Coordinates of C-alpha atoms in Angstrom, one line a residue:
M1 CA 82.5 -71.4 75.6
K2 CA 84.3 -69.4 73.0
Q3 CA 88.1 -70.1 72.3
L4 CA 90.1 -67.1 71.1
F5 CA 92.1 -67.7 67.7
L6 CA 91.4 -71.4 68.5
A7 CA 88.3 -72.8 69.0
A8 CA 85.1 -72.8 71.1
I9 CA 83.0 -74.9 73.6
F10 CA 80.1 -74.4 75.7
L11 CA 79.1 -75.6 79.2
T12 CA 75.5 -76.7 79.1
S13 CA 72.6 -76.0 81.4
V14 CA 71.5 -78.8 83.5
V15 CA 73.5 -81.9 84.2
S16 CA 72.8 -85.2 86.1
F17 CA 74.6 -88.3 86.6
N18 CA 74.6 -91.9 85.0
A19 CA 70.9 -92.8 84.3
T20 CA 71.7 -96.3 85.1
A21 CA 73.7 -96.1 88.5
Q22 CA 72.3 -97.3 91.4
K23 CA 70.0 -94.8 93.3
S24 CA 70.6 -93.5 96.9
S25 CA 68.2 -94.0 99.5
K26 CA 66.4 -91.0 101.2
K27 CA 68.8 -91.4 104.5
E28 CA 71.8 -91.3 101.9
L29 CA 70.3 -88.2 100.2
E30 CA 69.8 -86.4 103.5
S31 CA 73.4 -87.0 104.8
G32 CA 74.8 -85.4 101.7
V33 CA 78.5 -84.9 100.8
K34 CA 80.8 -82.7 102.8
A35 CA 84.1 -81.7 100.9
T36 CA 87.2 -79.8 102.0
I37 CA 89.9 -78.3 99.8
D38 CA 92.8 -77.0 101.2
L39 CA 94.5 -74.1 99.6
V40 CA 96.7 -73.3 102.4
N41 CA 98.7 -76.3 102.7
I42 CA 100.3 -76.9 99.3
K43 CA 102.4 -80.1 98.6
D44 CA 104.4 -80.1 95.4
D45 CA 102.2 -77.9 93.6
K46 CA 99.2 -79.8 94.4
V47 CA 95.9 -79.4 96.6
L48 CA 94.6 -81.9 99.1
V49 CA 90.8 -82.6 98.7
K50 CA 88.8 -84.6 101.5
V51 CA 85.4 -85.8 100.9
L52 CA 83.1 -86.8 103.6
S53 CA 80.7 -89.5 102.4
P54 CA 76.8 -89.8 102.8
A55 CA 75.9 -93.3 104.3
F56 CA 75.9 -96.2 101.9
S57 CA 73.9 -99.4 102.2
S58 CA 75.6 -101.1 99.5
S59 CA 78.8 -103.3 99.5
E60 CA 80.5 -101.3 96.9
V61 CA 80.5 -97.5 95.5
I62 CA 82.0 -95.7 93.1
Y63 CA 83.6 -92.1 93.1
Q64 CA 83.8 -90.5 90.0
I65 CA 85.8 -87.2 88.6
P66 CA 84.1 -86.1 85.6
K67 CA 85.8 -87.6 82.2
T68 CA 84.0 -84.7 80.1
V69 CA 82.6 -81.6 80.8
P70 CA 79.4 -81.1 79.0
G71 CA 79.8 -79.4 75.8
T72 CA 83.7 -79.6 75.8
Y73 CA 83.3 -82.3 73.0
S74 CA 86.5 -84.0 74.3
S75 CA 87.4 -86.6 76.5
D76 CA 89.4 -84.5 79.0
N77 CA 89.7 -87.0 81.9
Y78 CA 90.0 -84.8 84.8
G79 CA 90.8 -87.8 87.0
K80 CA 94.3 -87.9 85.3
Y81 CA 95.2 -85.2 87.6
I82 CA 94.1 -86.8 90.5
Q83 CA 96.9 -88.6 92.6
D84 CA 97.2 -90.8 96.1
F85 CA 93.6 -91.5 96.2
K86 CA 92.6 -93.3 99.6
A87 CA 89.5 -94.3 101.1
F88 CA 88.9 -94.6 105.1
D89 CA 86.2 -95.8 107.3
K90 CA 85.2 -93.8 110.5
N91 CA 88.0 -95.1 112.6
G92 CA 90.8 -94.0 109.9
K93 CA 91.2 -97.3 108.8
E94 CA 92.2 -97.4 105.0
L95 CA 89.4 -99.3 102.7
T96 CA 90.2 -101.1 99.6
V97 CA 90.1 -99.1 96.5
T98 CA 90.3 -100.3 92.8
H99 CA 91.1 -97.5 90.2
T100 CA 89.2 -98.9 87.2
D101 CA 89.8 -96.1 84.7
D102 CA 91.3 -92.3 84.8
N103 CA 88.1 -91.0 86.5
T104 CA 86.8 -93.9 88.5
W105 CA 87.5 -95.4 91.9
K106 CA 85.7 -98.4 93.2
I107 CA 85.7 -98.5 97.1
S108 CA 85.0 -101.9 98.8
N109 CA 83.1 -102.2 102.0
A110 CA 81.1 -98.9 101.3
K111 CA 78.9 -99.4 104.2
S112 CA 81.7 -98.6 106.5
L113 CA 83.1 -95.7 104.1
S114 CA 83.5 -92.5 105.8
S115 CA 85.8 -90.6 103.8
V116 CA 88.0 -90.3 100.6
T117 CA 91.1 -88.0 100.2
Y118 CA 93.2 -87.2 97.2
Y119 CA 95.7 -84.7 95.8
V120 CA 94.8 -82.7 92.7
N121 CA 97.3 -81.5 90.2
D122 CA 96.6 -78.4 87.9
T123 CA 95.9 -78.6 83.9
Y124 CA 97.8 -75.3 83.6
D125 CA 101.1 -76.6 84.0
T126 CA 100.8 -79.2 81.4
E127 CA 99.5 -76.9 78.6
T128 CA 101.6 -76.9 75.5
G129 CA 99.7 -74.7 73.3
R130 CA 98.8 -77.3 70.8
G131 CA 95.0 -76.5 70.9
F132 CA 91.7 -77.6 71.8
G133 CA 90.6 -81.1 71.1
K134 CA 94.4 -82.6 71.1
D135 CA 94.6 -84.1 74.4
E136 CA 94.7 -80.8 76.2
V137 CA 92.0 -79.3 78.7
F138 CA 90.8 -75.9 77.1
S139 CA 92.0 -73.4 79.8
P140 CA 89.0 -71.8 80.7
A141 CA 87.6 -75.1 81.8
G142 CA 91.0 -76.3 83.4
T143 CA 92.6 -75.6 86.8
N144 CA 95.4 -73.6 88.2
I145 CA 97.4 -73.9 91.3
L146 CA 100.1 -71.3 91.8
E147 CA 100.8 -71.0 95.6
G148 CA 100.4 -67.7 96.9
K149 CA 99.4 -66.1 93.9
N150 CA 96.4 -67.7 92.1
F151 CA 94.0 -70.6 92.4
M152 CA 91.6 -71.1 89.3
L153 CA 89.0 -73.7 90.5
N154 CA 86.7 -75.0 87.9
N155 CA 85.2 -77.4 90.5
H156 CA 84.8 -80.4 88.4
G157 CA 88.7 -80.8 88.2
F158 CA 88.6 -80.7 92.3
V159 CA 85.5 -82.6 93.7
G160 CA 83.9 -85.4 92.3
Y161 CA 80.7 -87.5 93.2
F162 CA 79.7 -90.8 94.3
Q163 CA 77.9 -92.4 91.5
G164 CA 74.1 -92.5 92.2
N165 CA 71.3 -89.9 92.5
P166 CA 72.3 -86.5 91.6
D167 CA 70.2 -84.8 94.0
V168 CA 72.3 -85.0 97.1
N169 CA 73.3 -81.9 98.6
Y170 CA 77.0 -80.7 98.7
T171 CA 78.7 -78.3 101.6
V172 CA 82.2 -77.5 100.1
T173 CA 84.8 -75.7 102.3
I174 CA 87.7 -74.0 101.2
N175 CA 90.5 -73.0 103.4
H176 CA 92.5 -70.2 101.8
P177 CA 95.3 -67.8 102.6
A178 CA 93.9 -64.8 104.3
D179 CA 95.2 -62.2 101.9
M180 CA 93.3 -64.1 98.9
F181 CA 89.7 -63.5 98.0
G182 CA 87.5 -66.1 96.1
S183 CA 85.2 -64.5 93.3
T184 CA 82.2 -66.6 92.5
S185 CA 78.5 -66.2 92.1
L186 CA 78.2 -68.8 95.0
T187 CA 77.3 -67.4 98.6
D188 CA 79.9 -67.7 101.3
E189 CA 78.4 -68.9 104.4
D190 CA 81.4 -68.6 106.8
A191 CA 82.4 -64.9 107.8
S192 CA 86.0 -66.1 108.3
N193 CA 88.8 -64.5 106.2
T194 CA 90.7 -67.8 106.0
S195 CA 87.9 -70.2 104.9
D196 CA 84.7 -70.2 102.6
V197 CA 81.7 -72.5 102.9
F198 CA 79.4 -73.0 100.1
K199 CA 76.2 -75.1 100.2
V200 CA 74.2 -76.3 97.3
K201 CA 71.3 -78.7 96.7
R202 CA 73.4 -81.0 94.0
Y203 CA 76.7 -81.7 92.5
F204 CA 75.9 -79.6 89.4
D205 CA 75.3 -76.3 91.5
F206 CA 78.9 -76.7 92.7
V207 CA 80.6 -77.3 89.4
D208 CA 78.3 -74.8 87.8
N209 CA 80.0 -72.0 89.8
P210 CA 83.9 -71.5 89.4
I211 CA 86.0 -69.6 91.8
M212 CA 89.0 -67.8 91.4
Y213 CA 91.3 -67.0 94.1
C214 CA 93.9 -64.3 94.1
K215 CA 94.6 -61.0 95.8
P216 CA 91.5 -59.0 95.3
D217 CA 91.1 -57.0 92.1
T218 CA 87.6 -56.6 91.6
E219 CA 84.8 -54.3 90.5
T220 CA 81.3 -54.3 90.5
F221 CA 78.1 -52.8 88.9
T222 CA 74.7 -53.3 88.4
V223 CA 72.6 -53.6 85.2
D224 CA 68.9 -53.5 85.2
G225 CA 68.6 -55.5 88.5
M226 CA 71.5 -57.7 87.7
Q227 CA 74.8 -57.2 89.8
I228 CA 78.3 -57.9 88.0
L229 CA 81.2 -59.0 89.7
F230 CA 84.3 -58.6 87.7
S231 CA 87.4 -60.1 88.9
V232 CA 90.9 -60.1 87.2
Y233 CA 94.1 -61.7 87.9
S234 CA 97.2 -60.2 86.2
P235 CA 100.5 -61.5 87.1
S236 CA 102.6 -58.3 86.5
G237 CA 99.5 -56.2 87.5
V238 CA 99.7 -54.4 83.8
H239 CA 96.0 -54.9 83.6
T240 CA 93.3 -54.3 86.3
A241 CA 89.5 -54.5 86.7
K242 CA 89.4 -51.0 86.9
S243 CA 91.1 -50.4 83.9
L244 CA 88.9 -52.9 82.0
L245 CA 85.9 -52.1 83.5
P246 CA 84.6 -49.5 81.0
D247 CA 84.5 -52.0 77.8
L248 CA 83.0 -54.7 80.0
E249 CA 80.3 -52.7 81.5
K250 CA 79.4 -51.0 78.0
M251 CA 79.0 -54.4 76.6
M252 CA 76.8 -55.9 79.5
R253 CA 74.4 -52.8 79.4
A254 CA 74.2 -53.1 75.6
Q255 CA 73.4 -57.0 75.9
K256 CA 70.6 -56.4 78.8
A257 CA 69.2 -54.0 76.3
F258 CA 69.0 -56.1 73.5
L259 CA 67.8 -59.0 75.4
G260 CA 65.0 -57.3 77.4
P261 CA 63.2 -59.4 80.1
I262 CA 64.5 -62.8 78.9
N263 CA 67.0 -63.1 81.4
S264 CA 66.3 -62.8 85.3
N265 CA 69.7 -63.3 86.8
K266 CA 70.2 -61.5 89.9
K267 CA 74.0 -61.9 89.8
Y268 CA 76.7 -62.6 87.2
T269 CA 80.3 -63.0 87.5
V270 CA 83.2 -62.6 85.2
L271 CA 86.5 -64.1 86.0
L272 CA 89.6 -62.9 83.7
Y273 CA 92.7 -64.7 84.2
L274 CA 95.8 -63.3 82.2
S275 CA 98.5 -65.9 81.4
D276 CA 102.1 -64.7 81.4
M277 CA 102.6 -67.2 78.5
Q278 CA 105.3 -68.9 80.4
K279 CA 105.9 -72.6 79.8
N280 CA 103.8 -73.8 82.5
D281 CA 101.0 -71.5 82.1
A282 CA 97.6 -71.5 80.5
K283 CA 97.6 -71.2 76.6
G284 CA 94.2 -71.7 75.4
F285 CA 92.9 -68.6 75.2
G286 CA 88.9 -67.9 75.2
A287 CA 86.1 -68.4 77.6
L288 CA 83.5 -70.8 79.2
E289 CA 80.1 -70.0 80.4
H290 CA 78.0 -70.9 83.2
H291 CA 74.5 -70.0 84.6
T292 CA 75.6 -67.0 86.4
S293 CA 79.3 -66.6 85.5
T294 CA 81.9 -66.8 83.0
T295 CA 85.7 -67.9 83.1
V296 CA 87.9 -66.1 80.6
V297 CA 91.6 -66.5 79.7
F298 CA 93.9 -64.2 77.6
P299 CA 97.3 -63.5 77.3
E300 CA 98.7 -60.6 79.4
M301 CA 100.8 -59.4 76.8
M302 CA 97.5 -58.2 74.9
P303 CA 97.4 -54.5 74.7
K304 CA 94.5 -53.0 76.8
D305 CA 92.5 -51.8 73.6
M306 CA 92.7 -55.4 72.1
L307 CA 91.8 -56.8 75.2
G308 CA 88.8 -54.5 75.5
K309 CA 87.7 -55.5 72.3
Q310 CA 88.1 -59.3 72.8
L311 CA 86.0 -59.1 76.3
I312 CA 83.1 -57.7 74.2
D313 CA 83.2 -60.4 71.8
V314 CA 83.9 -63.2 73.7
V315 CA 82.3 -62.5 76.9
S316 CA 79.0 -61.5 75.2
H317 CA 79.1 -64.9 73.4
E318 CA 79.0 -66.4 76.9
F319 CA 76.5 -64.4 78.4
F320 CA 74.3 -64.9 75.6
H321 CA 74.2 -68.7 76.5
I322 CA 71.8 -67.7 79.2
V323 CA 69.2 -67.9 76.3
T324 CA 70.3 -71.4 74.7
P325 CA 71.4 -73.8 76.0
L326 CA 70.7 -72.7 79.6
S327 CA 67.4 -71.8 79.3
I328 CA 66.2 -73.8 75.8
H329 CA 67.9 -77.4 75.5
S330 CA 67.3 -80.9 74.8
K331 CA 66.9 -84.1 76.7
E332 CA 70.6 -85.1 76.0
I333 CA 71.6 -82.2 77.9
Q334 CA 69.3 -82.3 80.8
F335 CA 70.2 -85.9 81.6
F336 CA 74.1 -85.2 80.6
D337 CA 76.2 -88.1 81.9
Y338 CA 80.0 -87.0 82.7
N339 CA 81.2 -90.5 81.6
N340 CA 79.1 -91.4 78.9
P341 CA 77.8 -88.5 77.2
K342 CA 75.1 -88.4 74.7
M343 CA 75.1 -85.3 72.3
S344 CA 72.1 -83.2 71.1
K345 CA 71.5 -82.8 67.2
H346 CA 71.5 -78.9 67.9
L347 CA 74.6 -77.4 68.2
W348 CA 73.5 -74.8 65.3
M349 CA 71.2 -73.3 68.2
Y350 CA 73.2 -73.9 71.2
E351 CA 76.4 -72.3 69.8
G352 CA 75.5 -71.0 66.4
V353 CA 72.6 -68.8 67.4
T354 CA 74.5 -67.7 70.6
E355 CA 77.4 -66.5 68.2
Y356 CA 75.0 -64.8 65.7
F357 CA 73.6 -62.7 68.7
A358 CA 77.1 -62.0 69.9
N359 CA 77.5 -60.1 66.7
L360 CA 73.8 -58.9 66.3
F361 CA 73.6 -57.0 69.4
Q362 CA 76.9 -55.0 68.6
I363 CA 75.3 -53.6 65.5
N364 CA 72.0 -53.3 67.1
Q365 CA 73.3 -51.5 70.1
G366 CA 75.7 -49.1 68.0
L367 CA 78.9 -50.9 69.2
I368 CA 80.3 -51.6 65.4
T369 CA 78.9 -50.3 62.1
E370 CA 77.0 -52.1 59.3
D371 CA 80.1 -52.5 57.2
E372 CA 81.8 -54.3 60.1
F373 CA 78.9 -56.7 60.8
Y374 CA 78.8 -57.5 57.1
D375 CA 82.5 -58.1 57.2
R376 CA 82.2 -60.3 60.2
M377 CA 79.4 -62.2 58.5
N378 CA 81.6 -62.5 55.3
G379 CA 84.5 -63.7 57.5
K380 CA 82.4 -66.8 58.6
I381 CA 81.2 -67.4 55.3
D382 CA 84.9 -67.6 54.0
N383 CA 85.8 -69.8 57.2
A384 CA 82.8 -72.1 56.7
S385 CA 83.5 -72.6 53.1
R386 CA 87.0 -74.2 54.6
M387 CA 85.2 -76.7 56.5
N388 CA 82.9 -79.8 55.1
D389 CA 80.0 -77.7 53.6
T390 CA 78.0 -80.8 52.7
M391 CA 77.8 -82.6 56.1
S392 CA 74.5 -82.7 58.0
F393 CA 74.7 -80.1 60.8
T394 CA 72.4 -82.1 62.9
E395 CA 74.2 -85.2 62.2
M396 CA 77.8 -83.6 63.1
S397 CA 76.2 -82.3 66.4
A398 CA 75.0 -85.8 67.5
N399 CA 78.1 -87.5 66.6
V400 CA 80.7 -84.4 67.5
L401 CA 82.7 -86.6 69.9
V402 CA 83.9 -89.0 67.1
E403 CA 85.7 -88.4 63.7
P404 CA 85.0 -87.2 61.2
Y405 CA 82.4 -85.2 62.8
K406 CA 84.9 -84.0 65.7
T407 CA 87.0 -82.0 63.4
Q408 CA 84.1 -80.1 62.1
Y409 CA 83.2 -78.8 65.4
L410 CA 84.6 -75.5 64.9
N411 CA 81.9 -74.8 62.0
V412 CA 79.4 -74.2 64.9
Y413 CA 80.6 -70.8 65.3
E414 CA 81.3 -70.2 61.6
K415 CA 78.3 -71.8 59.6
G416 CA 76.3 -72.2 62.9
A417 CA 76.1 -68.3 63.2
L418 CA 75.3 -68.2 59.7
I419 CA 72.3 -70.6 60.3
G420 CA 71.0 -68.2 62.7
M421 CA 71.6 -65.2 60.4
C422 CA 69.3 -67.0 57.7
I423 CA 66.6 -67.7 60.1
D424 CA 66.6 -64.5 61.4
I425 CA 66.2 -63.1 57.6
I426 CA 63.4 -65.4 56.9
I427 CA 61.5 -64.4 59.9
R428 CA 62.0 -60.7 59.3
E429 CA 60.9 -61.2 55.6
K430 CA 57.9 -63.0 56.5
S431 CA 56.9 -60.7 59.5
N432 CA 57.6 -57.4 57.2
G433 CA 60.3 -56.6 59.9
E434 CA 58.3 -57.3 63.1
R435 CA 60.0 -60.1 64.3
G436 CA 63.2 -61.9 64.2
I437 CA 65.0 -64.8 65.8
L438 CA 65.4 -63.1 69.1
D439 CA 61.4 -63.3 69.1
L440 CA 61.7 -67.0 68.6
M441 CA 64.2 -67.8 71.3
K442 CA 62.0 -65.8 73.7
K443 CA 59.1 -67.9 72.8
L444 CA 61.2 -71.1 73.0
S445 CA 62.3 -70.0 76.5
Q446 CA 58.7 -69.5 77.6
E447 CA 57.6 -73.1 76.1
Y448 CA 60.6 -74.8 77.8
G449 CA 62.8 -73.2 80.1
V450 CA 65.6 -74.5 82.5
E451 CA 63.9 -77.4 83.9
K452 CA 61.8 -78.4 80.7
P453 CA 63.8 -80.1 78.1
F454 CA 62.7 -80.8 74.6
D455 CA 62.9 -84.1 72.5
D456 CA 65.6 -83.5 69.7
E457 CA 63.3 -84.5 67.2
E458 CA 60.5 -82.0 68.3
L459 CA 62.3 -79.1 68.0
F460 CA 61.9 -78.4 64.3
P461 CA 58.3 -78.9 64.2
K462 CA 58.2 -76.6 67.4
I463 CA 60.3 -73.8 65.5
V464 CA 57.6 -74.1 62.5
S465 CA 55.0 -73.6 64.8
L466 CA 56.2 -70.6 66.1
T467 CA 57.1 -69.0 62.7
Y468 CA 56.7 -70.2 59.1
P469 CA 56.6 -72.9 57.2
E470 CA 59.8 -71.2 55.2
V471 CA 61.9 -71.8 58.3
G472 CA 61.0 -75.4 58.5
D473 CA 62.1 -75.8 54.6
F474 CA 65.4 -74.0 55.5
L475 CA 66.0 -76.2 58.4
N476 CA 65.3 -79.3 56.6
K477 CA 67.2 -78.6 53.5
Y478 CA 70.4 -76.7 54.7
V479 CA 70.6 -77.9 58.6
A480 CA 69.5 -81.5 58.5
G481 CA 70.2 -81.9 54.9
T482 CA 73.6 -81.6 53.1
T483 CA 72.8 -78.8 50.8
P484 CA 75.4 -75.6 51.0
I485 CA 73.6 -72.5 51.7
P486 CA 73.2 -69.8 49.0
Y487 CA 74.2 -66.9 51.2
D488 CA 73.8 -64.7 48.5
E489 CA 70.1 -65.3 48.2
Y490 CA 69.4 -64.4 52.0
F491 CA 71.4 -61.1 51.9
A492 CA 69.5 -60.3 49.1
K493 CA 66.2 -60.5 50.9
M494 CA 67.2 -57.5 52.9
G495 CA 68.6 -55.5 49.7
I496 CA 72.1 -56.4 50.2
G497 CA 74.7 -57.5 47.7
N498 CA 78.1 -57.6 46.7
G499 CA 80.0 -54.1 46.2
K500 CA 83.0 -52.1 46.8
I501 CA 83.6 -50.3 50.4
M502 CA 86.0 -48.2 51.4
V503 CA 87.8 -49.1 54.7
P504 CA 90.8 -47.6 56.9
S505 CA 94.2 -49.5 55.8
N506 CA 96.7 -50.6 58.4
P507 CA 100.0 -48.4 57.8
F508 CA 102.1 -51.4 58.1
L509 CA 100.0 -53.6 55.7
K510 CA 98.8 -53.4 52.0
G511 CA 96.2 -55.8 51.8
Q512 CA 97.9 -58.9 52.9
T513 CA 101.4 -57.8 52.1
P514 CA 103.3 -56.0 54.9
F515 CA 105.5 -53.2 54.7
I516 CA 107.7 -54.5 57.5
T517 CA 109.8 -57.7 58.1
V518 CA 112.1 -59.2 60.8
I519 CA 115.9 -59.6 61.1
P520 CA 116.0 -63.3 62.8
D521 CA 119.3 -62.9 64.3
T522 CA 118.4 -59.8 66.2
K523 CA 114.6 -59.8 66.3
E524 CA 114.7 -56.3 65.0
I525 CA 111.9 -55.1 63.0
K526 CA 113.0 -53.8 59.6
V527 CA 111.1 -51.7 56.9
V528 CA 111.1 -53.3 53.6
P529 CA 113.5 -51.9 51.1
N530 CA 112.7 -50.9 47.7
M531 CA 108.9 -50.8 48.1
E532 CA 106.5 -47.9 48.1
L533 CA 105.5 -47.4 51.7
S534 CA 102.2 -46.2 53.3
E535 CA 101.1 -42.7 53.3
M536 CA 101.6 -42.6 57.2
M537 CA 105.0 -43.9 56.8
N538 CA 105.9 -41.6 54.4
A539 CA 104.3 -38.8 56.0
V540 CA 106.5 -39.3 59.4
G541 CA 109.7 -40.0 57.4
I542 CA 110.2 -43.5 57.6
K543 CA 112.4 -45.2 54.8
G544 CA 113.0 -48.4 53.3
G545 CA 115.8 -50.2 55.6
D546 CA 115.1 -48.4 58.7
I547 CA 114.9 -50.5 61.6
I548 CA 111.7 -49.6 63.9
L549 CA 113.0 -49.4 67.5
A550 CA 109.9 -48.0 69.5
I551 CA 106.7 -46.3 68.6
N552 CA 105.3 -43.7 71.2
D553 CA 108.0 -44.8 73.7
K554 CA 106.7 -48.4 73.8
N555 CA 109.9 -50.8 72.4
Y556 CA 109.0 -53.4 69.8
N557 CA 110.5 -56.2 68.3
L558 CA 109.7 -59.9 67.0
D559 CA 108.1 -60.7 70.3
N560 CA 105.6 -58.3 70.0
I561 CA 105.3 -57.1 66.6
Y562 CA 101.8 -58.5 66.3
D563 CA 100.7 -55.8 69.2
M564 CA 102.5 -53.0 67.1
V565 CA 100.4 -53.9 64.0
M566 CA 97.2 -54.4 65.9
E567 CA 97.6 -51.1 67.8
A568 CA 98.0 -49.1 64.5
Q569 CA 94.4 -50.2 64.0
N570 CA 93.4 -47.8 66.7
W571 CA 95.1 -44.7 65.5
K572 CA 93.3 -41.8 64.5
N573 CA 93.9 -39.1 61.9
D574 CA 96.3 -36.3 63.2
D575 CA 97.2 -38.1 66.5
D576 CA 100.5 -37.0 67.5
I577 CA 103.2 -40.0 66.8
T578 CA 107.0 -40.3 67.8
I579 CA 108.7 -43.4 66.2
K580 CA 112.4 -44.2 67.1
I581 CA 114.3 -45.8 64.2
K582 CA 117.8 -47.0 63.5
R583 CA 119.1 -45.8 60.1
E584 CA 122.5 -46.6 59.0
G585 CA 123.4 -47.7 62.3
K586 CA 122.3 -44.3 64.0
E587 CA 119.2 -44.1 66.2
Q588 CA 116.6 -41.0 65.2
L589 CA 113.6 -39.9 66.6
L590 CA 110.9 -39.2 64.0
K591 CA 107.9 -37.0 64.9
G592 CA 104.8 -36.3 63.0
K593 CA 100.9 -36.8 62.6
V594 CA 99.0 -40.0 62.0
K595 CA 97.7 -40.3 58.3
V596 CA 95.0 -43.0 58.0
A597 CA 94.6 -43.9 54.3
M598 CA 91.3 -45.7 53.0
E599 CA 91.5 -48.5 50.6
E600 CA 88.7 -50.2 48.7
V601 CA 87.8 -53.7 49.3
D602 CA 85.2 -56.2 48.5
G603 CA 82.0 -56.0 50.8
F604 CA 78.4 -55.8 51.2
V605 CA 76.4 -52.8 50.2
Q606 CA 72.8 -51.6 49.8
T607 CA 72.0 -52.6 46.6
D608 CA 67.9 -52.3 46.8
K609 CA 66.7 -49.2 48.2
S610 CA 63.2 -50.4 48.5
K611 CA 64.1 -53.0 51.2
E612 CA 66.2 -50.5 53.3
K613 CA 63.6 -50.4 55.9
L614 CA 63.4 -54.3 56.3
K615 CA 67.3 -54.2 56.6
N616 CA 67.0 -51.6 59.3
A617 CA 64.5 -53.9 61.2
W618 CA 67.0 -56.6 60.8
L619 CA 70.0 -54.8 62.2
K620 CA 68.8 -52.4 64.3
G621 CA 65.4 -53.8 65.6

């Protein structure tokens, strides 16, 4: 999972329950669990869930809602959103229930247990926007109950499990309004237009497949044998699946071309929820990946072009998780315990390599330029330098749920990606450009795979056996060790060094200095007076002290000034432009042509032409 602007998390691949819990008998396994979620009869913004239990031979049984979703690195306690929990025998008589902690209910006289019922409140209503890891559920891992409009079912927030063997089968019926469609990678086994029935072999298979219900706004396409379902919920209808499809489809086709045969998914679902940013709506932006789907949350106010770019950056990150940890992961992940999780040492691979791929494939497939790729990597170097650069990455990973390691988690998307880049460079250099880190990940996928985890301690030796001793030296010194990485040395291996590059400047900014400000009382955007303005502003006739009211018929003020600045990044030379201003109290309409100036900035350039072929093998494959 990746958190836009804020943080990132991922959902690991294979999960099970507490290894020390009482095992279910064969008869108990055969009877399975049946659950019903009622999305029709909403009570006080809460959803009723009824769970029919398997038969139990013990005197007590424990029902749990997950405390921690694998990979979130926070105790979200989804049980806090459960209310009025009750247990019944087959005659409807209520059984004694003890609520032992936020996520756990101990049920007495379990031999006679027939069902449990409870109401679920949603997480979106409680979000304040304080950010991931601050007692808030990250929105793409959260739940939404908006009667008649939208239900976001991250299923770990609705249905729990009876503590014991993880292999009990689940049948879940979801009753929903007839005008709502449930988008998911699960197969609906009910032909009714008011209910869906999903049958899975184990609890994980249900929680691994989120479902979004809303009025249908979907598009489908097929890439190399994989069917993609794209579902969008936009409160005001300003964005649609059809309008955003080209960016998503372009990205998915490029990813499949980059990965080759490493992925065999036949179906993949992208659920995009757009928040209206009101007080009781989602405020944690980013995405959460699953085996065959991704949940995405963005603000609806985001301009279409920017939203398309974020879909490419964020959803591509999630899709690359099909490599790791979904196909390559340790026993700590394979046998994950929802209520007492143990963490793996290898977040540098699960999140870091994934984030590196999400950037590398774009230069590899021609979606971004070399300068843009270098700029992204340079940004990660800068961000990583603000973190603890002498903390062992493997130690941080294994202890990421507690301080002081927890606050360093975001570095998995900065230094973690750079670790992936350096390993890629080492392999390219030693193989004369023939192989890279993608080749390594393919070999690890063949060695392990979805059902075969590795021991944490065996991964480094295995990687060395598949690559070169120099990779092992790097891992031990810079990943397990505490030595900061000398990035310049690794760029130099590809003939890349520091230099000056020309980039398009934003017409409203000079470096970090803006040409515009805001009048607090009126929220109006004012051009800074007594300042040499940009070439574009001069060409159109804007002067210091002018109030910018609208550009190309779109009104702007403090509330959407960020949109104005970001949209200007997409302007092209000689495009027609109209700017409505207010000058000395009178409105005017200025017309002209866009003039995009170039500015010199620090960047990376080819300093050793003899290594250009090796560099091209690294970036272009």
